Amino acid sequence: MIKAYLLDVNQTDLYKLSSMLQHTGKVTVIGMSAYPQNVVDQIVLLQPDVLFLDLQLPGQQGVVVAELVKRRLPDIQIVVVTETKQHALWAFDQNIADYVLKPLEEVRLGQSLERLRKGG
């Protein structure tokens, strides 16, 4: 079972992603937040296998959160779930496990989980 933490300021998207992930039977959501402030310590404390992260946070907080989490949990997988392709090159350079565009689709999310299962 994959342990996941979700971060998205859009609470509708956050709960939709949580529901979709848990519906697969392959993921346990161990934490989620709509508030990027001080979330890194919570993520480190919970030690998820994967962070599902919307980069569309105020300012550059999505990128900053990803980099801080990776620094403290080098083995964590990060899946970007966002509305734009704006950060795709950054994600590729950061060895992000996957980049999923909204609106979320079950088939695409399943592909992402398969990629995680294989180790990125």
N, CA and C of each residue as an Amber inpcrd file, in Angstrom:
protein
   360
   0.8510000  -1.1880000   0.0000000   0.0000000   0.0000000   0.0000000
   0.8920000   1.2460000   0.0000000   0.6050000   2.1620000  -0.8980000
   1.3450000   3.4160000  -1.0070000   0.7830000   4.4080000   0.0040000
   1.6670000   5.0090000   0.8040000   1.2480000   6.0510000   1.7500000
   1.4330000   7.4100000   1.0760000   0.3560000   8.1970000   1.0180000
   0.3880000   9.4600000   0.2870000   0.0150000  10.6470000   1.1660000
   0.6460000  11.7710000   0.8480000   0.2830000  13.0590000   1.4320000
  -0.1330000  13.9500000   0.2620000  -1.2170000  14.7210000   0.4530000
  -1.7470000  15.5640000  -0.6120000  -1.6880000  17.0310000  -0.2030000
  -1.2420000  17.8910000  -1.1260000  -1.2090000  19.3330000  -0.8780000
  -1.7800000  20.0510000  -2.0940000  -2.8980000  20.7390000  -1.8760000
  -3.5570000  21.4880000  -2.9470000  -4.4150000  22.5590000  -2.2830000
  -4.2340000  23.8150000  -2.6710000  -5.0170000  24.8870000  -2.0450000
  -6.4830000  24.8510000  -2.4650000  -6.8110000  24.1560000  -3.5420000
  -8.1960000  24.0100000  -3.9750000  -8.7870000  22.8010000  -3.2410000
  -9.6260000  23.0690000  -2.2440000 -10.1360000  21.9810000  -1.4110000
 -11.0020000  20.9910000  -2.1950000 -11.7170000  21.4530000  -3.2070000
 -12.5060000  20.5380000  -4.0340000 -11.5920000  19.5360000  -4.7260000
 -10.5010000  20.0370000  -5.3190000  -9.5330000  19.1500000  -5.9790000
  -8.8550000  18.2260000  -4.9760000  -8.5710000  18.7460000  -3.7980000
  -7.9140000  17.9670000  -2.7480000  -8.7670000  16.7540000  -2.3630000
 -10.0460000  16.9790000  -2.1090000 -10.9240000  15.8830000  -1.7110000
 -11.2180000  14.9320000  -2.8700000 -11.2870000  15.4770000  -4.0870000
 -11.4890000  14.6170000  -5.2550000 -10.2920000  13.6800000  -5.4280000
  -9.0830000  14.2170000  -5.3190000  -7.8780000  13.3990000  -5.4480000
  -7.8270000  12.3470000  -4.3490000  -8.1180000  12.7430000  -3.1320000
  -8.1180000  11.8070000  -2.0080000  -9.0860000  10.6540000  -2.2730000
 -10.2950000  10.9880000  -2.7040000 -11.3040000   9.9760000  -2.9850000
 -10.8600000   9.0430000  -4.1080000 -10.3320000   9.6220000  -5.1830000
  -9.8890000   8.8190000  -6.3180000  -8.7520000   7.8770000  -5.9260000
  -7.7960000   8.3790000  -5.1510000  -6.6580000   7.5520000  -4.7350000
  -7.1160000   6.4040000  -3.8400000  -7.9560000   6.7170000  -2.8620000
  -8.4020000   5.6790000  -1.9430000  -9.2930000   4.6520000  -2.6540000
 -10.0160000   5.1000000  -3.6710000 -10.8780000   4.2090000  -4.4440000
 -10.0640000   3.1430000  -5.2030000  -8.8070000   3.4370000  -5.5060000
  -7.9740000   2.4660000  -6.2330000  -7.6370000   1.2560000  -5.3770000
  -7.6710000   1.4120000  -4.0470000  -7.2850000   0.3290000  -3.1550000
  -5.7810000   0.1430000  -3.0550000  -5.0200000   1.0330000  -3.7030000
  -3.5590000   0.9310000  -3.7060000  -2.9000000   2.0100000  -2.8630000
  -3.6970000   2.9760000  -2.4100000  -3.1510000   4.1510000  -1.7400000
  -3.8840000   4.4070000  -0.4300000  -3.1180000   4.7180000   0.6050000
  -3.6630000   5.2100000   1.8570000  -3.2520000   6.6690000   1.9840000
  -4.2110000   7.5670000   2.1030000  -3.9120000   8.9820000   2.2920000
  -3.6610000   9.1880000   3.7800000  -2.4090000   9.4650000   4.1420000
  -2.0490000   9.6050000   5.5580000  -2.0640000  11.0570000   6.0240000
  -2.2600000  11.9790000   5.0830000  -2.3430000  13.3830000   5.4410000
  -2.6330000  14.2260000   4.2220000  -3.2650000  15.3740000   4.4560000
  -3.5040000  16.3050000   3.3640000  -3.7110000  17.6960000   3.9240000
  -3.4310000  18.6750000   3.0750000  -3.5480000  20.0540000   3.5140000
  -3.8770000  20.9580000   2.3290000  -4.5990000  22.0170000   2.6230000
  -4.8740000  23.0610000   1.6400000  -4.0260000  24.2940000   1.9440000
  -3.1390000  24.1780000   2.9240000  -2.3420000  25.3150000   3.3710000
  -0.8530000  24.9950000   3.2850000  -0.1210000  25.6570000   2.3800000
   1.2900000  25.3320000   2.1930000   2.2050000  25.7950000   3.3290000
   1.7530000  26.7280000   4.1460000   2.6010000  27.2380000   5.2180000
   2.8730000  26.1390000   6.2430000   4.1250000  25.9610000   6.5840000
   4.5660000  25.0230000   7.6200000   4.1850000  23.5680000   7.3500000
   3.9170000  23.2140000   6.0980000   3.4930000  21.8510000   5.7850000
   4.6820000  20.8900000   5.6950000   5.8660000  21.4110000   5.4390000
   7.0340000  20.5440000   5.2540000   7.3140000  19.7100000   6.4980000
   7.2550000  20.3170000   7.6740000   7.4950000  19.5670000   8.9140000
   6.4760000  18.4440000   9.0880000   5.2200000  18.7160000   8.7530000
   4.1720000  17.6970000   8.8660000   4.4470000  16.5350000   7.9110000
   4.8630000  16.8460000   6.6910000   5.1660000  15.8070000   5.7090000
   6.3440000  14.9600000   6.1870000   7.3820000  15.6010000   6.6830000
   8.5570000  14.8780000   7.1760000   8.1730000  13.9810000   8.3510000
   7.3480000  14.4900000   9.2370000   6.9030000  13.7110000  10.3930000
   6.1180000  12.4610000   9.9700000   5.2580000  12.5860000   8.9780000
   4.4000000  11.4750000   8.5480000   5.1120000  10.4640000   7.6420000
   6.2050000  10.8770000   6.9910000   7.0090000   9.9840000   6.1500000
   6.2050000   9.2720000   5.0530000   5.4890000  10.0100000   4.2060000
   4.7550000   9.3490000   3.1240000   5.7040000   8.8020000   2.0640000
   5.2070000   7.8730000   1.2700000   5.9750000   7.3670000   0.1340000
   5.9260000   8.3520000  -1.0260000   4.8050000   9.0640000  -1.1090000
   4.5920000   9.9770000  -2.2320000   3.8760000  11.2410000  -1.7720000
   4.2570000  12.3470000  -2.3740000   3.5980000  13.6310000  -2.1570000
   2.9160000  14.0140000  -3.4620000   1.5820000  14.1360000  -3.4190000
   0.8380000  14.6590000  -4.5560000   0.7120000  16.1530000  -4.3160000
   1.2780000  16.9470000  -5.2130000   1.4740000  18.3710000  -4.9690000
   0.9920000  19.2140000  -6.1360000   0.1140000  20.1660000  -5.8410000
  -0.2520000  21.1660000  -6.8420000   0.7640000  22.2970000  -6.7240000
   1.4360000  22.6130000  -7.8120000   2.4320000  23.6870000  -7.7870000
   1.7860000  25.0600000  -7.8350000   0.4940000  25.1390000  -8.1350000
  -0.2120000  26.4090000  -8.2320000  -0.5650000  26.9250000  -6.8350000
   0.4520000  27.1170000  -6.0350000   0.2770000  27.6800000  -4.6960000
   0.6780000  29.1430000  -4.7580000   0.2830000  29.9520000  -3.7830000
   0.6520000  31.3710000  -3.8090000   2.1650000  31.5590000  -3.9810000
   2.5300000  32.4670000  -4.8800000   3.9440000  32.7120000  -5.1490000
   4.5800000  31.4830000  -5.7750000   5.7720000  31.1720000  -5.3640000
   6.4680000  29.9740000  -5.8480000   6.4660000  28.8900000  -4.7740000
   5.4840000  28.9060000  -3.8810000   5.4950000  27.9800000  -2.7490000
   5.4550000  26.5180000  -3.1510000   4.8030000  26.1720000  -4.2450000
   4.7460000  24.7790000  -4.6700000   6.1330000  24.2420000  -4.9780000
   6.8930000  24.9990000  -5.7300000   8.2620000  24.6180000  -6.0700000
   9.1200000  24.5590000  -4.8090000   8.9610000  25.5530000  -3.9370000
   9.7360000  25.5970000  -2.6930000   9.4060000  24.3960000  -1.8150000
   8.1240000  24.0870000  -1.6520000   7.7210000  22.9320000  -0.8450000
   8.3460000  21.6590000  -1.4090000   8.2680000  21.4730000  -2.7110000
   8.8340000  20.2720000  -3.3400000  10.3280000  20.1590000  -3.0510000
  11.0460000  21.2540000  -3.2120000  12.4920000  21.2250000  -3.0010000
  12.8450000  20.9850000  -1.5340000  12.1180000  21.5920000  -0.6170000
  12.3820000  21.3900000   0.8120000  12.0760000  19.9570000   1.2390000
  10.9750000  19.4160000   0.7510000  10.6140000  18.0400000   1.0970000
  11.6500000  17.0760000   0.5470000  12.0610000  17.2670000  -0.7030000
  13.0730000  16.3970000  -1.3140000  14.4000000  16.4600000  -0.5540000
  14.7270000  17.6330000  -0.0590000  15.9790000  17.8010000   0.6930000
  15.9310000  17.0020000   1.9960000  14.7630000  16.9900000   2.6490000
  14.6380000  16.3150000   3.9480000  14.2350000  14.8520000   3.8330000
  13.5560000  14.4980000   2.7500000  13.1570000  13.1110000   2.4900000
  13.6030000  12.7480000   1.0630000  14.8810000  12.4670000   0.8750000
  15.4060000  12.2640000  -0.4800000  14.7410000  11.1290000  -1.2590000
  14.1780000  10.1410000  -0.5720000  13.5860000   9.0000000  -1.2700000
  12.1080000   9.1770000  -1.6000000  11.5080000  10.2830000  -1.1780000
  10.0830000  10.4820000  -1.4440000   9.8530000  10.6740000  -2.9460000
   8.7530000  10.1350000  -3.4230000   8.3250000  10.3730000  -4.8000000
   7.3860000  11.5770000  -4.7740000   7.4840000  12.4240000  -5.7730000
   6.5840000  13.5750000  -5.8700000   5.8490000  13.4940000  -7.1990000
   4.5200000  13.6140000  -7.1090000   3.6800000  13.6760000  -8.2950000
   3.0500000  15.0630000  -8.3170000   3.3530000  15.8120000  -9.3610000
   2.7570000  17.1290000  -9.5280000   1.3710000  16.9420000 -10.1390000
   0.3720000  17.5530000  -9.5110000  -1.0030000  17.5270000 -10.0150000
  -1.4160000  18.9890000 -10.1490000  -1.4860000  19.4820000 -11.3830000
  -1.6810000  20.9160000 -11.5740000  -2.4430000  21.2060000 -12.8610000
  -2.8150000  22.4560000 -13.0500000  -3.6400000  22.8390000 -14.1960000
  -2.8330000  23.2620000 -15.4130000  -1.5470000  23.5400000 -15.2520000
  -0.7600000  24.0540000 -16.3780000   0.5120000  23.2480000 -16.5830000
   1.0650000  23.4010000 -17.7650000   2.3390000  22.7550000 -18.0870000
   3.5120000  23.6550000 -17.7240000   3.2370000  24.7660000 -17.0770000
   4.2180000  25.8110000 -16.7910000   5.4950000  25.2990000 -16.1130000
   5.3690000  24.3110000 -15.2270000   6.5250000  23.8390000 -14.4590000
   7.0420000  22.4820000 -14.9250000   6.6440000  22.0610000 -16.1120000
   7.0210000  20.7250000 -16.5870000   8.5390000  20.5590000 -16.6960000
   9.2360000  21.5380000 -17.2340000  10.6980000  21.4180000 -17.3520000
  11.3640000  21.3900000 -15.9840000  10.8780000  22.2180000 -15.0720000
  11.4040000  22.1900000 -13.7020000  11.2040000  20.7990000 -13.1110000
  10.0130000  20.2390000 -13.2940000   9.7090000  18.9120000 -12.7430000
  10.6460000  17.8530000 -13.3190000  10.8830000  17.9150000 -14.6030000
  11.7960000  16.9710000 -15.2380000  13.2000000  17.1030000 -14.6430000
  13.6740000  18.3340000 -14.4730000  15.0030000  18.5820000 -13.8990000
  15.1020000  18.1080000 -12.4530000  13.9800000  18.1230000 -11.7300000
  13.9710000  17.7290000 -10.3190000  13.7110000  16.2380000 -10.1280000
  13.6120000  15.4990000 -11.2220000  13.3600000  14.0610000 -11.1520000
  12.0210000  13.7660000 -10.4580000  11.0190000  14.5710000 -10.7910000
   9.6660000  14.3760000 -10.2740000   9.1060000  13.0910000 -10.8830000
   8.4240000  12.2830000 -10.0730000   7.9470000  10.9780000 -10.5170000
   6.9190000  11.0720000 -11.6460000   6.0280000  12.0680000 -11.5750000
   5.0200000  12.2060000 -12.6160000   4.4540000  13.6200000 -12.5800000
   3.8150000  13.9960000 -13.6780000   3.2280000  15.3300000 -13.8470000
   1.8440000  15.1120000 -14.4460000   0.8160000  15.3010000 -13.6340000
  -0.5590000  15.0110000 -14.0340000  -1.3300000  16.3270000 -14.1410000
  -1.9890000  16.5180000 -15.2740000  -2.7590000  17.7360000 -15.4740000
  -4.2060000  17.5600000 -15.0010000  -4.7340000  18.6240000 -14.4140000
  -6.1440000  18.6600000 -14.0420000  -6.9360000  19.0020000 -15.2870000
  -8.1770000  18.6050000 -15.4030000  -8.9510000  17.8690000 -14.4180000
  -8.4890000  16.4080000 -14.3290000  -8.5360000  15.8870000 -13.1190000
  -8.0670000  14.5280000 -12.8740000  -8.9420000  13.5050000 -13.5760000
  -8.2890000  12.5100000 -14.1410000  -8.9990000  11.4150000 -14.7900000
  -8.4990000  10.1130000 -14.1780000  -9.4200000   9.1840000 -13.9430000
  -9.0520000   7.9200000 -13.2880000  -7.9890000   7.1450000 -14.0590000
  -8.1100000   7.0950000 -15.3860000  -7.1380000   6.3400000 -16.1840000
  -5.7370000   6.9400000 -16.0200000  -5.6480000   8.2580000 -16.1030000
  -4.3390000   8.9170000 -15.9890000  -3.7740000   8.7480000 -14.5810000
  -4.6110000   8.8120000 -13.5720000  -4.1580000   8.6130000 -12.2010000
  -3.6590000   7.1810000 -12.0100000  -4.3440000   6.2240000 -12.6170000
  -3.9000000   4.8340000 -12.5710000  -2.5260000   4.6560000 -13.2000000
  -2.2770000   5.3510000 -14.3010000  -0.9620000   5.3010000 -14.9440000
   0.1090000   5.8620000 -14.0100000  -0.2370000   6.9250000 -13.3140000
   0.7030000   7.5320000 -12.3760000   1.0420000   6.5660000 -11.2400000
   0.0310000   5.8790000 -10.7160000   0.2580000   4.9120000  -9.6370000
   1.1180000   3.7500000 -10.1200000   0.9210000   3.3350000 -11.3430000
   1.7440000   2.2640000 -11.9060000   3.2020000   2.7270000 -12.0330000
   3.3890000   3.9520000 -12.4410000   4.7370000   4.5280000 -12.5410000
   5.3950000   4.5630000 -11.1500000   4.6360000   4.9250000 -10.1250000
   5.1550000   4.9520000  -8.7570000   5.5430000   3.5400000  -8.3000000
   4.6900000   2.5790000  -8.6260000   4.9330000   1.2090000  -8.2170000
   6.2540000   0.6900000  -8.8090000   6.5360000   1.1450000 -10.0250000
   7.7690000   0.7100000 -10.6870000   8.9880000   1.5180000 -10.2520000
   8.7610000   2.5150000  -9.3910000   9.8860000   3.2880000  -8.8680000
  10.2090000   4.5310000  -9.6380000   9.2170000   5.1130000 -10.3280000
   9.4130000   6.3820000 -10.9890000   9.6630000   6.2980000 -12.3970000
